[in-house]
Short mmCIF file of C-alpha atoms in Angstrom, two decimals:
data_model
loop_
_atom_site.label_atom_id
_atom_site.label_comp_id
_atom_site.label_asym_id
_atom_site.label_seq_id
_atom_site.Cartn_x
_atom_site.Cartn_y
_atom_site.Cartn_z
CA MET Z 1 0.00 0.00 0.00
CA SER Z 2 1.28 3.46 -0.88
CA ILE Z 3 1.79 6.13 1.77
CA ARG Z 4 -0.79 8.31 0.06
CA ARG Z 5 -3.47 5.61 0.18
CA GLY Z 6 -2.56 4.74 3.75
CA LEU Z 7 -2.88 8.38 4.80
CA MET Z 8 -6.18 8.69 2.94
CA TYR Z 9 -7.56 5.58 4.64
CA ARG Z 10 -6.57 6.89 8.06
CA LEU Z 11 -7.20 10.61 7.65
CA GLY Z 12 -10.18 10.16 5.35
CA GLY Z 13 -11.71 7.54 7.62
CA SER Z 14 -11.23 9.73 10.69
CA PHE Z 15 -12.53 12.74 8.75
CA LEU Z 16 -15.58 10.77 7.59
CA VAL Z 17 -16.39 9.42 11.05
CA LEU Z 18 -16.00 12.88 12.57
CA TRP Z 19 -18.29 14.42 9.95
CA LEU Z 20 -20.90 11.68 10.32
CA VAL Z 21 -20.94 12.01 14.11
CA SER Z 22 -21.15 15.79 13.81
CA ALA Z 23 -23.91 15.51 11.19
CA ALA Z 24 -25.88 13.06 13.33
CA TRP Z 25 -25.49 15.35 16.31
CA MET Z 26 -26.52 18.38 14.24
CA PHE Z 27 -29.55 16.61 12.71
CA SER Z 28 -30.66 15.34 16.10
CA ASP Z 29 -30.38 18.82 17.56
CA LEU Z 30 -32.10 20.29 14.50
CA GLN Z 31 -34.98 17.82 14.83
CA LYS Z 32 -35.43 18.73 18.48
CA ASN Z 33 -35.40 22.42 17.61
CA ILE Z 34 -38.00 21.87 14.88
CA ASP Z 35 -40.26 19.99 17.30
CA ARG Z 36 -39.81 22.70 19.91
CA THR Z 37 -40.54 25.45 17.38
CA LEU Z 38 -43.68 23.71 16.15
CA ASP Z 39 -44.81 23.17 19.74
CA GLU Z 40 -44.23 26.84 20.47
CA ARG Z 41 -46.28 27.64 17.38
CA LEU Z 42 -49.17 25.60 18.77
CA ALA Z 43 -48.96 27.42 22.10
CA ALA Z 44 -48.75 30.83 20.42
CA SER Z 45 -51.79 30.05 18.27
CA ALA Z 46 -53.79 28.91 21.29
CA LYS Z 47 -52.93 32.09 23.19
CA LEU Z 48 -53.85 34.13 20.11
CA VAL Z 49 -57.28 32.48 20.06
CA VAL Z 50 -57.70 33.26 23.75
CA SER Z 51 -56.87 36.90 23.19
CA MET Z 52 -59.23 37.24 20.23
CA LEU Z 53 -62.10 35.05 21.44
CA GLY Z 54 -62.23 35.66 25.12
CA ALA Z 55 -64.99 34.53 27.39
CA SER Z 56 -67.14 37.59 26.60
CA SER Z 57 -66.84 36.95 22.86
CA LEU Z 58 -67.69 33.28 23.22
CA SER Z 59 -70.84 34.07 25.18
CA ALA Z 60 -71.85 36.38 22.38
CA VAL Z 61 -71.18 33.95 19.55
CA ASP Z 62 -74.14 34.13 17.21
CA ASP Z 63 -76.51 31.25 16.80
CA GLY Z 64 -75.41 30.74 13.19
CA MET Z 65 -71.85 30.04 14.17
CA ARG Z 66 -72.91 27.76 17.00
CA SER Z 67 -75.22 25.91 14.75
CA SER Z 68 -72.58 25.50 12.10
CA GLY Z 69 -69.82 24.86 14.66
CA ILE Z 70 -67.19 26.08 12.18
CA LEU Z 71 -64.62 28.62 13.30
CA PRO Z 72 -63.35 30.62 10.30
CA ASP Z 73 -59.53 30.48 10.10
CA GLU Z 74 -59.32 34.09 9.06
CA ASP Z 75 -61.07 35.20 12.22
CA VAL Z 76 -58.33 33.85 14.46
CA ASN Z 77 -55.42 33.97 12.00
CA LEU Z 78 -54.65 30.26 12.29
CA MET Z 79 -51.41 29.21 10.68
CA ALA Z 80 -51.59 26.95 7.66
CA GLY Z 81 -52.17 23.27 8.42
CA MET Z 82 -53.19 23.91 12.02
CA ALA Z 83 -56.49 22.79 13.59
CA CYS Z 84 -58.29 24.53 16.45
CA GLN Z 85 -61.17 23.58 18.72
CA VAL Z 86 -62.96 25.57 21.39
CA SER Z 87 -64.86 23.40 23.82
CA SER Z 88 -66.56 23.76 27.13
CA LEU Z 89 -65.11 22.37 30.28
CA LYS Z 90 -67.74 19.64 30.05
CA GLY Z 91 -66.25 18.47 26.77
CA GLU Z 92 -68.79 19.95 24.36
CA ILE Z 93 -67.18 21.27 21.18
CA LEU Z 94 -68.40 24.84 20.80
CA VAL Z 95 -66.56 25.78 17.61
CA ARG Z 96 -63.74 24.34 15.56
CA SER Z 97 -61.69 25.16 12.48
CA HIS Z 98 -62.63 23.64 9.16
CA ASN Z 99 -59.71 21.13 9.19
CA SER Z 100 -60.24 20.11 12.80
CA PRO Z 101 -61.21 16.49 13.48
CA SER Z 102 -64.77 15.76 14.50
CA GLU Z 103 -63.54 14.12 17.67
CA ARG Z 104 -62.58 16.35 20.52
CA ILE Z 105 -58.90 17.11 20.89
CA GLY Z 106 -57.36 18.21 24.13
CA ARG Z 107 -59.23 15.66 26.16
CA MET Z 108 -55.96 14.61 27.80
CA GLY Z 109 -55.74 17.88 29.73
CA GLU Z 110 -53.73 21.06 29.48
CA GLY Z 111 -50.31 21.21 27.86
CA TYR Z 112 -48.71 19.24 25.06
CA HIS Z 113 -49.93 15.77 24.14
CA THR Z 114 -49.94 13.34 21.25
CA GLN Z 115 -53.28 11.71 20.51
CA VAL Z 116 -55.29 10.01 17.78
CA ALA Z 117 -58.49 11.62 16.50
CA ASP Z 118 -60.51 10.43 13.50
CA GLY Z 119 -57.80 7.83 12.89
CA VAL Z 120 -55.10 10.51 12.51
CA GLU Z 121 -52.23 11.15 14.93
CA TRP Z 122 -52.08 14.74 16.20
CA ARG Z 123 -49.75 16.84 18.28
CA THR Z 124 -51.95 19.02 20.52
CA PHE Z 125 -51.70 21.92 22.92
CA THR Z 126 -54.59 22.73 25.27
CA LEU Z 127 -55.16 25.89 27.28
CA GLU Z 128 -58.07 26.62 29.67
CA ALA Z 129 -59.19 30.22 30.08
CA ASP Z 130 -62.39 31.89 31.25
CA GLY Z 131 -64.36 28.68 31.43
CA VAL Z 132 -63.50 27.32 28.01
CA ARG Z 133 -60.85 24.99 26.67
CA ILE Z 134 -58.89 26.08 23.56
CA SER Z 135 -56.95 23.34 21.77
CA THR Z 136 -54.63 23.68 18.77
CA ALA Z 137 -53.19 20.74 16.89
CA ASP Z 138 -50.82 19.72 14.07
CA ARG Z 139 -50.91 16.52 12.11
CA ILE Z 140 -47.90 14.36 13.00
CA GLU Z 141 -47.63 13.37 9.34
CA GLN Z 142 -47.36 17.00 8.25
CA ARG Z 143 -44.78 17.62 10.93
CA ALA Z 144 -42.72 14.66 9.69
CA ARG Z 145 -42.84 15.92 6.09
CA LEU Z 146 -41.73 19.36 7.23
CA LYS Z 147 -38.87 17.94 9.29
CA TYR Z 148 -37.70 15.72 6.44
CA ALA Z 149 -37.75 18.66 4.04
CA ILE Z 150 -35.70 20.77 6.43
CA LEU Z 151 -33.26 17.94 7.17
CA GLU Z 152 -32.89 17.19 3.47
CA ALA Z 153 -32.16 20.84 2.75
CA ALA Z 154 -29.54 20.83 5.52
CA ALA Z 155 -28.05 17.48 4.47
CA VAL Z 156 -27.23 18.50 0.89
CA PRO Z 157 -24.63 21.15 1.86
CA VAL Z 158 -23.19 18.78 4.47
CA LEU Z 159 -22.85 16.00 1.90
CA VAL Z 160 -21.30 18.36 -0.65
CA ALA Z 161 -18.87 19.67 2.00
CA LEU Z 162 -17.99 16.11 3.02
CA ILE Z 163 -17.22 14.99 -0.54
CA GLY Z 164 -15.39 18.24 -1.24
CA GLY Z 165 -13.38 17.83 1.95
CA LEU Z 166 -12.30 14.32 0.96
CA VAL Z 167 -11.27 15.56 -2.51
CA VAL Z 168 -9.31 18.46 -0.98
CA LEU Z 169 -7.73 16.02 1.49
CA TRP Z 170 -6.63 13.75 -1.39
CA ILE Z 171 -5.10 16.71 -3.22
CA CYS Z 172 -3.41 18.10 -0.10
CA VAL Z 173 -1.97 14.70 0.82
CA GLY Z 174 -0.58 14.43 -2.70
CA LYS Z 175 0.91 17.91 -2.45
CA GLY Z 176 2.34 17.14 0.98
CA LEU Z 177 3.98 13.95 -0.31
CA GLY Z 178 5.30 15.76 -3.38
CA PRO Z 179 8.81 16.32 -1.94
CA LEU Z 180 9.02 12.64 -0.99
CA ALA Z 181 7.98 11.63 -4.52
CA ARG Z 182 10.58 13.99 -6.00
CA MET Z 183 13.26 12.59 -3.71
CA SER Z 184 12.23 9.07 -4.75
CA ARG Z 185 12.54 9.98 -8.43
CA ALA Z 186 15.91 11.60 -7.77
CA LEU Z 187 17.17 8.44 -6.05
CA LEU Z 188 15.87 6.25 -8.89
CA SER Z 189 17.86 8.37 -11.34
CA ARG Z 190 21.12 7.66 -9.49
CA ASN Z 191 23.43 4.99 -10.89
CA ALA Z 192 27.08 3.98 -10.71
CA GLU Z 193 28.01 6.86 -13.02
CA HIS Z 194 25.76 9.41 -11.34
CA LEU Z 195 25.89 9.44 -7.53
CA ASP Z 196 25.50 13.15 -6.89
CA PRO Z 197 24.06 14.02 -3.45
CA LEU Z 198 20.49 15.19 -3.03
CA ASN Z 199 19.77 18.88 -2.53
CA VAL Z 200 18.78 18.93 1.14
CA ASP Z 201 17.93 22.66 1.22
CA GLU Z 202 14.95 22.20 -1.12
CA LEU Z 203 13.34 19.54 1.09
CA PRO Z 204 11.02 20.03 4.08
CA VAL Z 205 12.56 19.88 7.53
CA GLU Z 206 11.05 16.44 8.19
CA LEU Z 207 12.77 14.92 5.14
CA ARG Z 208 16.18 16.50 5.65
CA PRO Z 209 17.49 13.82 8.06
CA LEU Z 210 16.39 11.13 5.59
CA ALA Z 211 18.00 12.98 2.69
CA ALA Z 212 21.17 13.50 4.73
CA SER Z 213 21.38 9.77 5.49
CA GLN Z 214 20.78 9.00 1.81
CA ASN Z 215 23.56 11.41 0.86
CA GLU Z 216 25.85 9.68 3.33
CA LEU Z 217 24.92 6.35 1.77
CA LEU Z 218 25.52 7.72 -1.73
CA LEU Z 219 28.89 9.06 -0.61
CA ARG Z 220 29.89 5.71 0.87
CA LEU Z 221 28.69 3.94 -2.26
CA SER Z 222 30.63 6.37 -4.44
CA ARG Z 223 33.75 5.79 -2.37
CA ALA Z 224 33.26 2.02 -2.54
CA ILE Z 225 32.92 2.16 -6.32
CA GLU Z 226 35.96 4.43 -6.51
CA ARG Z 227 37.94 2.02 -4.33
CA GLU Z 228 36.90 -0.87 -6.54
CA ARG Z 229 37.95 0.99 -9.66
CA ARG Z 230 41.19 2.08 -8.04
CA PHE Z 231 41.94 -1.45 -6.87
CA THR Z 232 41.22 -2.82 -10.34
CA GLY Z 233 43.35 -0.15 -11.97
CA ASP Z 234 46.18 -0.54 -9.47
CA ALA Z 235 46.17 -4.30 -9.77
CA ALA Z 236 46.14 -4.16 -13.56
CA HIS Z 237 48.95 -1.61 -13.61
CA GLU Z 238 51.23 -2.87 -10.86
CA LEU Z 239 50.83 -6.61 -11.34
CA ARG Z 240 51.56 -6.53 -15.03
CA SER Z 241 55.30 -5.87 -14.61
CA PRO Z 242 55.98 -8.58 -11.96
CA LEU Z 243 53.96 -11.12 -13.91
CA THR Z 244 55.82 -10.29 -17.11
CA ALA Z 245 59.16 -10.54 -15.29
CA ILE Z 246 58.23 -13.90 -13.73
CA LYS Z 247 57.12 -15.24 -17.09
CA THR Z 248 60.35 -14.06 -18.73
CA HIS Z 249 62.59 -15.60 -16.04
CA ILE Z 250 60.72 -18.92 -16.21
CA GLN Z 251 61.12 -18.98 -19.98
CA VAL Z 252 64.86 -18.27 -19.59
CA ALA Z 253 65.14 -21.05 -17.01
CA ARG Z 254 63.39 -23.44 -19.35
CA LEU Z 255 65.70 -22.62 -22.26
CA THR Z 256 68.96 -22.70 -20.30
CA ASP Z 257 70.84 -24.93 -17.89
CA GLY Z 258 73.21 -24.56 -15.01
CA ASP Z 259 73.89 -21.26 -13.31
CA VAL Z 260 71.88 -19.23 -15.82
CA SER Z 261 68.81 -21.33 -15.13
CA ARG Z 262 69.27 -21.09 -11.37
CA VAL Z 263 69.69 -17.31 -11.56
CA ALA Z 264 66.54 -17.02 -13.68
CA LEU Z 265 64.57 -19.16 -11.24
CA GLY Z 266 65.86 -17.05 -8.34
CA LYS Z 267 64.74 -13.88 -10.07
CA ALA Z 268 61.37 -15.49 -10.82
CA GLU Z 269 61.05 -16.33 -7.13
CA LYS Z 270 61.86 -12.75 -6.16
CA GLY Z 271 59.28 -11.55 -8.66
CA ALA Z 272 56.72 -13.90 -7.12
CA ASP Z 273 57.60 -12.56 -3.66
CA ARG Z 274 57.18 -8.99 -4.88
CA LEU Z 275 53.88 -9.94 -6.51
CA HIS Z 276 52.72 -11.53 -3.27
CA CYS Z 277 53.74 -8.44 -1.31
CA ILE Z 278 51.88 -6.11 -3.69
CA LEU Z 279 48.74 -8.23 -3.49
CA GLU Z 280 48.85 -8.30 0.30
CA GLN Z 281 49.34 -4.54 0.46
CA LEU Z 282 46.52 -3.90 -2.02
CA LEU Z 283 44.13 -6.17 -0.15
CA LEU Z 284 45.03 -4.60 3.20
CA LEU Z 285 44.50 -1.10 1.78
CA ALA Z 286 41.15 -2.14 0.30
CA ARG Z 287 40.02 -3.60 3.63
CA VAL Z 288 41.08 -0.51 5.57
CA GLU Z 289 39.36 1.89 3.19
CA GLY Z 290 36.34 -0.44 2.96
CA ARG Z 291 35.75 -0.12 6.72
CA LEU Z 292 35.95 -3.86 7.27
CA SER Z 293 36.31 -4.91 10.89
CA PHE Z 294 39.74 -5.80 12.26
CA ASP Z 295 38.71 -5.87 15.91
CA ASP Z 296 39.67 -9.16 17.55
CA GLY Z 297 38.66 -8.01 21.03
CA VAL Z 298 42.29 -7.85 22.23
CA GLN Z 299 43.73 -4.53 23.40
CA ALA Z 300 47.40 -3.90 22.69
CA PHE Z 301 49.82 -1.49 24.34
CA PRO Z 302 52.38 0.58 22.39
CA SER Z 303 55.33 -1.58 23.51
CA GLU Z 304 53.56 -4.70 22.20
CA ILE Z 305 52.92 -2.99 18.88
CA ILE Z 306 56.63 -2.13 18.60
CA MET Z 307 57.69 -5.73 19.29
CA GLN Z 308 55.23 -7.10 16.70
CA ALA Z 309 56.30 -4.52 14.11
CA LEU Z 310 60.01 -5.37 14.52
CA GLU Z 311 59.44 -9.11 14.67
CA ASP Z 312 59.73 -9.77 10.94
CA SER Z 313 62.30 -7.09 10.15
CA GLU Z 314 65.73 -8.31 9.10
CA ARG Z 315 67.40 -5.10 10.31
CA SER Z 316 65.48 -4.62 13.55
CA ASN Z 317 68.77 -4.56 15.44
CA ILE Z 318 69.60 -1.09 14.07
CA VAL Z 319 66.32 0.46 15.25
CA LYS Z 320 67.00 2.57 18.32
CA ILE Z 321 63.89 2.62 20.48
CA LYS Z 322 63.01 5.30 23.04
CA LEU Z 323 59.83 4.52 24.98
CA HIS Z 324 58.54 7.17 27.39
CA GLN Z 325 57.44 5.89 30.79
CA ASP Z 326 53.78 6.93 30.33
CA ALA Z 327 53.48 5.37 26.88
CA ASP Z 328 52.20 2.02 28.17
CA ARG Z 329 49.71 3.43 30.64
CA TYR Z 330 46.70 2.96 28.32
CA PRO Z 331 46.08 0.53 25.45
CA LEU Z 332 45.55 1.69 21.90
CA ALA Z 333 42.01 2.28 20.59
CA VAL Z 334 43.14 0.72 17.30
CA PRO Z 335 43.08 -2.98 16.41
CA SER Z 336 46.46 -4.56 17.01
CA ALA Z 337 46.80 -5.81 13.42
CA LEU Z 338 46.30 -2.35 11.92
CA ALA Z 339 48.52 -0.53 14.41
CA THR Z 340 51.26 -3.10 13.80
CA ALA Z 341 50.90 -2.84 10.02
CA ALA Z 342 51.10 0.96 10.12
CA LEU Z 343 54.19 1.03 12.37
CA ARG Z 344 55.89 -1.75 10.37
CA ASN Z 345 55.40 0.23 7.15
CA LEU Z 346 56.92 3.34 8.73
CA ILE Z 347 59.93 1.37 9.98
CA ASP Z 348 60.40 -0.46 6.65
CA ASN Z 349 60.22 2.84 4.80
CA ALA Z 350 62.86 4.35 7.11
CA LEU Z 351 65.14 1.30 6.79
CA ARG Z 352 64.79 1.35 3.02
CA HIS Z 353 66.02 4.95 2.83
CA THR Z 354 68.76 4.59 5.46
CA ALA Z 355 72.25 3.47 4.56
CA PRO Z 356 73.35 0.04 5.90
CA GLY Z 357 74.82 0.25 9.40
CA THR Z 358 73.02 3.49 10.18
CA GLU Z 359 70.53 3.57 13.01
CA VAL Z 360 66.83 4.39 12.66
CA GLY Z 361 65.25 6.19 15.61
CA LEU Z 362 61.88 5.19 17.07
CA SER Z 363 60.39 7.10 19.99
CA VAL Z 364 56.98 6.73 21.60
CA SER Z 365 55.32 9.42 23.72
CA VAL Z 366 51.84 10.42 24.87
CA GLU Z 367 50.10 13.74 24.26
CA GLY Z 368 46.64 13.96 25.75
CA SER Z 369 44.57 11.06 24.48
CA MET Z 370 46.96 10.24 21.63
CA VAL Z 371 50.12 8.15 21.46
CA LEU Z 372 52.81 9.42 19.08
CA PHE Z 373 55.11 7.05 17.19
CA CYS Z 374 58.02 9.04 15.78
CA VAL Z 375 60.26 7.27 13.22
CA GLN Z 376 63.43 9.12 12.16
CA ASP Z 377 65.58 7.92 9.26
CA LYS Z 378 68.91 9.23 8.01
CA GLY Z 379 68.29 9.06 4.32
CA GLY Z 380 68.62 12.70 3.41
CA GLY Z 381 64.90 13.55 3.42
CA ILE Z 382 62.49 14.30 0.60
CA PRO Z 383 62.21 17.51 -1.44
CA GLU Z 384 59.58 19.79 0.11
CA LEU Z 385 57.54 19.88 -3.10
CA GLN Z 386 57.19 16.10 -2.99
CA LEU Z 387 56.17 15.72 0.66
CA ASN Z 388 52.49 15.71 -0.26
CA ASP Z 389 53.07 13.00 -2.88
CA VAL Z 390 54.69 10.37 -0.70
CA THR Z 391 51.36 9.02 0.56
CA ARG Z 392 50.02 8.51 -2.96
CA ARG Z 393 49.72 4.95 -4.15
CA PHE Z 394 52.74 3.49 -5.91
CA TRP Z 395 54.81 6.64 -5.46
CA HIS Z 396 58.53 5.84 -5.45
CA GLN Z 397 61.59 7.94 -4.78
CA GLY Z 398 64.51 6.96 -6.94
CA ARG Z 399 65.50 3.30 -6.75
CA ALA Z 400 64.57 2.73 -3.13
CA GLY Z 401 62.36 -0.21 -4.05
CA GLY Z 402 59.26 -1.22 -2.17
CA THR Z 403 55.70 -1.43 -3.43
CA GLY Z 404 54.86 2.25 -3.09
CA LEU Z 405 51.87 1.39 -0.89
CA GLY Z 406 53.37 1.54 2.61
CA LEU Z 407 52.70 5.19 3.47
CA ALA Z 408 49.34 5.09 1.66
CA ILE Z 409 48.29 2.29 4.01
CA VAL Z 410 49.55 4.23 7.04
CA GLU Z 411 47.55 7.30 6.02
CA ALA Z 412 44.41 5.20 5.46
CA ILE Z 413 44.72 3.60 8.92
CA VAL Z 414 45.23 6.86 10.82
CA ALA Z 415 42.38 8.50 8.88
CA ARG Z 416 40.03 5.64 9.77
CA PHE Z 417 40.68 6.06 13.51
CA ASN Z 418 40.88 9.87 13.58
CA GLY Z 419 44.63 9.85 13.95
CA GLU Z 420 47.20 11.85 12.03
CA LEU Z 421 50.34 11.30 9.97
CA LYS Z 422 52.88 14.11 9.75
CA LEU Z 423 55.94 13.99 7.51
CA ARG Z 424 58.67 16.58 7.76
CA ASN Z 425 62.32 16.90 6.89
CA SER Z 426 64.85 17.18 9.70
CA ALA Z 427 68.57 17.72 9.76
CA GLU Z 428 69.20 13.95 9.52
CA GLY Z 429 66.46 12.87 7.13
CA LEU Z 430 62.72 12.28 7.04
CA GLU Z 431 60.77 12.29 10.29
CA ALA Z 432 57.40 10.52 10.28
CA VAL Z 433 55.08 11.09 13.26
CA MET Z 434 52.03 8.86 13.52
CA SER Z 435 49.45 9.66 16.22
CA LEU Z 436 46.86 7.05 17.21
CA PRO Z 437 44.11 7.33 19.86
CA LEU Z 438 44.32 5.64 23.24
CA VAL Z 439 41.50 3.92 25.08
CA PRO Z 440 40.25 6.47 27.66
#
């Protein structure tokens, strides 16, 4: 079911019930008012007869009128459709109007009553004055026709207003849902080539949080597609050379014997190792940027991260470590695997640019809620204009080797956990400072 239909069922149903209850209440009240007005008309007519045909007039009624027993309507100004009888207190009908029943009305006493006379149901009002009884009456049937006519006249505008209200409600609901429909069409028009964010300012306040979340989703989707394209492009570009080299060395080994074959196989093995390293680095970078979980539930301290990072390094003995006493007070708020990978890449990068036999400095300190890993090499530094390029994928300086992904991975890790990577030249070489958050 659509939102519009659902709203119409609920709002329209509530609107209809409210109108029907109000109409029933109004018609019931109107019917009571009509009955009261007609009753008041009977009483007013009876009092008018009393004032015009008082006791003195009745005693002087001529013999012709008494003999005929007919009271002319024009003499007492009876209202249309009303009957009138004047009778003695003994019950003798003295005079009556031409449409009055032959049976006596008002025999039930003074006031308002409903009775049957000549087989017809009447609404009567009786008043005693100066020794006579004056009764006025309306036919119940005529009253019913009058009430139905009035109620019908009142019901037509109510029915028209009810139908018109439902139509206006349908239109207003459609107008109110217009921004949602436009946002839906805008989302349907998005595709892999067109992931522009929605214009939040043009939407109502109620839809802005939804549009903001959709924009966040579109941004994440755009980044995911960009990462996929980048991974595909990087893999196609960087794996082509190692694969070609491996293939060439294997072909040389197949066509030759002895030392030449062994050298070719050794180079093929190195190419395979490089290929394996590139693939591992690419996959790690894709997982970090893809926000995949690395949390194993184990908290690691900075000293443990240093030991794990130096564990696989062939030149770990030349890394001079300086660990401040407060560095191990709190564990890192970063998964151990990622913190280790980031620090290992910084150390490997420093060792790669440092001459053999030269020490690489590693110091760890705490500033506020962050732990700072500072790696200092003695490789001569990097030109200032190229400092912003070193974290780009597959960026190389000279013939230093490596995959060109190490610092890109470090930057991705610190960005994911709201850390920071600073690179600056010092008097000895390049200084890399990586800050990672601590568990509070």
